[in-house]
Tab-separated table of C-alpha atoms in Angstrom:
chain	number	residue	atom	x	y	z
A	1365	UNK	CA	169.816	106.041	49.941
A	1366	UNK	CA	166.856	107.793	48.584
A	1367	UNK	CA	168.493	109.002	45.716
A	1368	UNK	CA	169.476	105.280	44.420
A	1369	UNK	CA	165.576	104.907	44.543
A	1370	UNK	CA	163.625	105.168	40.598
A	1371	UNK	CA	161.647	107.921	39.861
A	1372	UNK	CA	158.617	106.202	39.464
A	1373	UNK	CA	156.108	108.516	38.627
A	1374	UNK	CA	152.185	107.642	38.929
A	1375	UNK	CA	150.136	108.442	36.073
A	1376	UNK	CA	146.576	107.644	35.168
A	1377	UNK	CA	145.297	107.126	39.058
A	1378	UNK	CA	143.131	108.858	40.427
A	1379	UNK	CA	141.526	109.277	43.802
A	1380	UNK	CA	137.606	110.147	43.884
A	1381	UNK	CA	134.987	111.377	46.655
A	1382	UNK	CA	131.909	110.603	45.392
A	1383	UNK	CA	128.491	111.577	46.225
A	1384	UNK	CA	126.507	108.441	46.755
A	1385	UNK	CA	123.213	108.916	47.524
A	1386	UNK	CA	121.063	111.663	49.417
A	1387	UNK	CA	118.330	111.950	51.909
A	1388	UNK	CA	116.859	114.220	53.976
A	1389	UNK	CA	118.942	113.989	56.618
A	1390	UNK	CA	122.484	113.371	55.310
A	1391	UNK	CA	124.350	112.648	52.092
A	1392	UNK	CA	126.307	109.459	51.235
A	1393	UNK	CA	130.154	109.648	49.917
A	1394	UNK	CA	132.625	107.211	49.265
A	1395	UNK	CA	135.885	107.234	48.432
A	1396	UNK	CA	136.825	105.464	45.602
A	1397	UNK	CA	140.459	104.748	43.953
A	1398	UNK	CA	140.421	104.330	39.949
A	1399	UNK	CA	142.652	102.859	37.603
A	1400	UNK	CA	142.337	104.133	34.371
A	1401	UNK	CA	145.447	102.417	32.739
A	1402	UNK	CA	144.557	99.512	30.666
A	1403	UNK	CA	146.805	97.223	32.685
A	1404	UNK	CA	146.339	96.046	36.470
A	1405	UNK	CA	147.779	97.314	39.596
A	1406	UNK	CA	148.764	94.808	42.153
A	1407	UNK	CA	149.454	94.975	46.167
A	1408	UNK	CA	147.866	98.439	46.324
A	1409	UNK	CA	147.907	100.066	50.196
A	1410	UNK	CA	145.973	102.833	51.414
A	1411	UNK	CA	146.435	104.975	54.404
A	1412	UNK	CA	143.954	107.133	54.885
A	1413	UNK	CA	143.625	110.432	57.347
A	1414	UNK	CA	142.408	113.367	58.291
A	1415	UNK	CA	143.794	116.567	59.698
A	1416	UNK	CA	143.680	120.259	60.134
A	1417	UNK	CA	141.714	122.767	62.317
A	1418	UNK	CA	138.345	122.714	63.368
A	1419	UNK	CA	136.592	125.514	65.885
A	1420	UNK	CA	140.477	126.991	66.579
A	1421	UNK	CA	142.114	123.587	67.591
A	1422	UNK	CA	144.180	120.695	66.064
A	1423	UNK	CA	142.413	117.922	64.629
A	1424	UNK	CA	143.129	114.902	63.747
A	1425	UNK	CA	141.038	111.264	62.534
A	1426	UNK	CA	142.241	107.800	63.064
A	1427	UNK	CA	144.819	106.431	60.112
A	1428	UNK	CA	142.991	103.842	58.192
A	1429	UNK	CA	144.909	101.203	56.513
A	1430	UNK	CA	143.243	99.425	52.724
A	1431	UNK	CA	144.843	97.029	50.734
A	1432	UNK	CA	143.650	95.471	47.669
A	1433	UNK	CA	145.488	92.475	45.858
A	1434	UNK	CA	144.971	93.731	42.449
A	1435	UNK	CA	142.671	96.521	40.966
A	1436	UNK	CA	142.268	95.495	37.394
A	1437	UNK	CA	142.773	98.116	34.450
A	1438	UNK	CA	139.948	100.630	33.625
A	1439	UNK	CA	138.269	99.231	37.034
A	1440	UNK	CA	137.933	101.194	40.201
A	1441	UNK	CA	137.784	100.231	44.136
A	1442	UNK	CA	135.337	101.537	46.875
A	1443	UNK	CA	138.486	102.815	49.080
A	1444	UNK	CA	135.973	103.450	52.294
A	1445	UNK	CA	132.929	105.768	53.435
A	1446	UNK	CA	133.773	109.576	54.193
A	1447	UNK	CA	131.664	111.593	57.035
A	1448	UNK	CA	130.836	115.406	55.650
A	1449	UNK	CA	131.968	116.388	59.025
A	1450	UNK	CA	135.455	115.783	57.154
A	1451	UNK	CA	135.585	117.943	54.226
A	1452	UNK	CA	136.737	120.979	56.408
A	1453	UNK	CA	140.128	119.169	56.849
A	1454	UNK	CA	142.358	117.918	55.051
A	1455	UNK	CA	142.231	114.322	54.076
A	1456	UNK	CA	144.988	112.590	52.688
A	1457	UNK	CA	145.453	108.848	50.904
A	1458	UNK	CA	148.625	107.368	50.448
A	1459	UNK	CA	148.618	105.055	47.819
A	1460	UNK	CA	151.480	102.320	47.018
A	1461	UNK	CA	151.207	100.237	44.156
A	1462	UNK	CA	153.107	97.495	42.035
A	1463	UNK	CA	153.307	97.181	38.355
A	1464	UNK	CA	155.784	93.830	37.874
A	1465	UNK	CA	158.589	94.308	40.427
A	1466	UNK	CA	158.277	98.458	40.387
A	1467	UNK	CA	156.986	100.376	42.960
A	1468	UNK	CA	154.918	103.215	42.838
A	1469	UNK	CA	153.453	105.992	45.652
A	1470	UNK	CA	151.690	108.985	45.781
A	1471	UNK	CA	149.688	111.019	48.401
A	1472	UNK	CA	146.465	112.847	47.117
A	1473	UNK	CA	145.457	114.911	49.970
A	1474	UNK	CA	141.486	117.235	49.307
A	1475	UNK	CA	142.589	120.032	50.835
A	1476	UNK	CA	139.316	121.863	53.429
A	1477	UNK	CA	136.434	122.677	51.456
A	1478	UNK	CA	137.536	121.481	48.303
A	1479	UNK	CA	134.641	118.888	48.208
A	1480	UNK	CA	131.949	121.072	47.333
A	1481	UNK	CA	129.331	121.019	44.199
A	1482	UNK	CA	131.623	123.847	41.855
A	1483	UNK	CA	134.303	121.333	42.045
A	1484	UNK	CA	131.835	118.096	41.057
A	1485	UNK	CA	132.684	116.178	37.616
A	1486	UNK	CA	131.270	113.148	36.059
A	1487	UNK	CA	133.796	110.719	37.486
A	1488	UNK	CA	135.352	108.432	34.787
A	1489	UNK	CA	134.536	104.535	35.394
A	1490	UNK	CA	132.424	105.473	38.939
A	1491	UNK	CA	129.757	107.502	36.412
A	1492	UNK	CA	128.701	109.517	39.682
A	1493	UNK	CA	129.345	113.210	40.648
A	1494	UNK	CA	132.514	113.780	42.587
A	1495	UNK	CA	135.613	115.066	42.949
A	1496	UNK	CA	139.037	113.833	41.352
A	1497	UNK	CA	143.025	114.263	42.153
A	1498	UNK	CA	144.815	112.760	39.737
Protein backbone atom coordinates (compact mmCIF):
# COMPACT_ATOMS: atom_id res chain seq x y z
CA UNK A 1 0.00 0.00 0.00
CA UNK A 2 1.06 3.50 -0.53
CA UNK A 3 0.96 4.38 2.87
CA UNK A 4 3.66 1.54 3.93
CA UNK A 5 5.82 3.56 1.36
CA UNK A 6 8.76 6.26 3.23
CA UNK A 7 8.31 9.69 2.98
CA UNK A 8 11.22 10.39 1.15
CA UNK A 9 11.39 13.85 0.58
CA UNK A 10 13.81 15.46 -2.21
CA UNK A 11 15.85 18.24 -1.17
CA UNK A 12 18.69 20.10 -2.79
CA UNK A 13 17.59 19.16 -6.66
CA UNK A 14 16.79 21.24 -8.80
CA UNK A 15 15.51 21.35 -12.34
CA UNK A 16 16.87 24.29 -14.70
CA UNK A 17 15.89 25.80 -18.28
CA UNK A 18 18.65 27.51 -19.33
CA UNK A 19 19.29 29.97 -21.95
CA UNK A 20 22.12 28.70 -24.05
CA UNK A 21 23.06 30.75 -26.62
CA UNK A 22 21.29 33.38 -29.00
CA UNK A 23 21.14 34.37 -32.57
CA UNK A 24 19.25 36.19 -34.74
CA UNK A 25 16.93 33.87 -35.52
CA UNK A 26 16.25 31.76 -32.41
CA UNK A 27 17.52 31.22 -28.88
CA UNK A 28 19.13 28.03 -27.48
CA UNK A 29 17.75 26.32 -24.05
CA UNK A 30 18.48 23.30 -22.37
CA UNK A 31 17.26 21.65 -19.71
CA UNK A 32 19.50 20.77 -17.20
CA UNK A 33 19.02 18.65 -13.78
CA UNK A 34 21.47 19.74 -10.78
CA UNK A 35 22.59 18.14 -7.81
CA UNK A 36 23.63 20.35 -5.33
CA UNK A 37 24.08 17.81 -2.40
CA UNK A 38 27.60 16.94 -1.78
CA UNK A 39 26.91 13.25 -2.28
CA UNK A 40 25.90 11.38 -5.66
CA UNK A 41 22.64 10.37 -6.99
CA UNK A 42 22.45 7.09 -8.71
CA UNK A 43 19.82 5.43 -11.35
CA UNK A 44 18.22 8.83 -11.95
CA UNK A 45 15.02 8.67 -14.67
CA UNK A 46 13.49 11.41 -16.40
CA UNK A 47 10.20 11.67 -18.10
CA UNK A 48 9.75 14.55 -19.69
CA UNK A 49 6.38 16.30 -21.30
CA UNK A 50 4.52 18.83 -22.35
CA UNK A 51 0.90 19.85 -22.10
CA UNK A 52 -1.76 22.44 -21.96
CA UNK A 53 -3.62 24.69 -24.49
CA UNK A 54 -2.43 26.30 -27.40
CA UNK A 55 -4.78 28.52 -30.01
CA UNK A 56 -8.12 27.04 -27.92
CA UNK A 57 -7.21 23.24 -28.19
CA UNK A 58 -5.49 20.43 -26.16
CA UNK A 59 -1.96 19.97 -26.56
CA UNK A 60 0.18 17.65 -25.88
CA UNK A 61 4.34 16.68 -26.78
CA UNK A 62 5.77 13.26 -26.95
CA UNK A 63 6.97 11.74 -23.28
CA UNK A 64 10.68 11.61 -23.32
CA UNK A 65 12.38 9.12 -21.22
CA UNK A 66 16.46 10.12 -19.60
CA UNK A 67 18.33 8.11 -17.43
CA UNK A 68 21.63 8.74 -16.04
CA UNK A 69 23.69 6.09 -13.95
CA UNK A 70 24.94 8.47 -11.45
CA UNK A 71 25.03 12.38 -11.33
CA UNK A 72 27.85 13.10 -8.98
CA UNK A 73 27.41 15.70 -6.01
CA UNK A 74 27.60 19.50 -6.75
CA UNK A 75 27.56 18.32 -10.63
CA UNK A 76 24.71 18.86 -12.99
CA UNK A 77 23.31 16.91 -16.25
CA UNK A 78 22.21 18.38 -19.69
CA UNK A 79 18.56 16.67 -19.24
CA UNK A 80 17.68 17.53 -23.18
CA UNK A 81 17.06 20.64 -25.61
CA UNK A 82 13.66 22.64 -25.11
CA UNK A 83 11.85 24.39 -28.31
CA UNK A 84 10.45 28.13 -27.19
CA UNK A 85 7.40 27.01 -28.94
CA UNK A 86 7.04 25.13 -25.43
CA UNK A 87 7.10 27.62 -22.77
CA UNK A 88 3.29 28.39 -23.29
CA UNK A 89 2.55 24.90 -21.80
CA UNK A 90 3.22 23.27 -19.21
CA UNK A 91 6.23 21.07 -19.07
CA UNK A 92 6.74 18.64 -16.55
CA UNK A 93 9.98 16.26 -15.44
CA UNK A 94 9.61 13.45 -13.34
CA UNK A 95 12.58 12.67 -11.66
CA UNK A 96 13.40 9.25 -9.67
CA UNK A 97 16.48 8.88 -7.94
CA UNK A 98 18.49 6.49 -5.53
CA UNK A 99 20.58 7.40 -2.62
CA UNK A 100 21.84 3.65 -1.21
CA UNK A 101 18.72 1.45 -1.36
CA UNK A 102 16.11 4.66 -0.91
CA UNK A 103 14.09 5.94 -3.42
CA UNK A 104 13.30 9.28 -4.18
CA UNK A 105 10.66 11.21 -6.85
CA UNK A 106 9.47 14.39 -7.60
CA UNK A 107 7.72 16.16 -10.56
CA UNK A 108 8.82 19.85 -11.30
CA UNK A 109 6.41 20.98 -13.82
CA UNK A 110 7.22 25.26 -15.43
CA UNK A 111 3.96 26.11 -15.51
CA UNK A 112 2.99 28.51 -19.27
CA UNK A 113 4.97 31.49 -19.41
CA UNK A 114 6.91 31.04 -16.48
CA UNK A 115 10.18 30.93 -18.58
CA UNK A 116 10.55 34.42 -19.26
CA UNK A 117 13.60 37.01 -18.47
CA UNK A 118 11.80 38.50 -14.83
CA UNK A 119 12.02 35.01 -13.68
CA UNK A 120 15.99 34.47 -14.93
CA UNK A 121 18.69 33.75 -12.04
CA UNK A 122 22.29 32.93 -12.16
CA UNK A 123 21.87 29.17 -12.05
CA UNK A 124 24.07 27.50 -9.35
CA UNK A 125 26.78 24.96 -10.90
CA UNK A 126 25.31 25.69 -14.80
CA UNK A 127 26.66 29.62 -14.21
CA UNK A 128 24.09 30.59 -17.08
CA UNK A 129 20.76 32.55 -16.88
CA UNK A 130 17.72 30.41 -16.33
CA UNK A 131 15.08 29.37 -14.49
CA UNK A 132 15.03 26.98 -11.32
CA UNK A 133 12.28 24.63 -9.40
CA UNK A 134 13.68 23.30 -6.65
Amino acid sequence: MIKDLPDNEVKDIAVAVALEGESIEAKTWYVYLINLKKEPIENVLITSKGYGEKDGEQVKTSVLRHMFPVVEGSAFKVIEPIDEATFGLNNEYWVSYYIGTQIFDKKFIFLPESIVDSNFIKLPLVNKPGVMIM
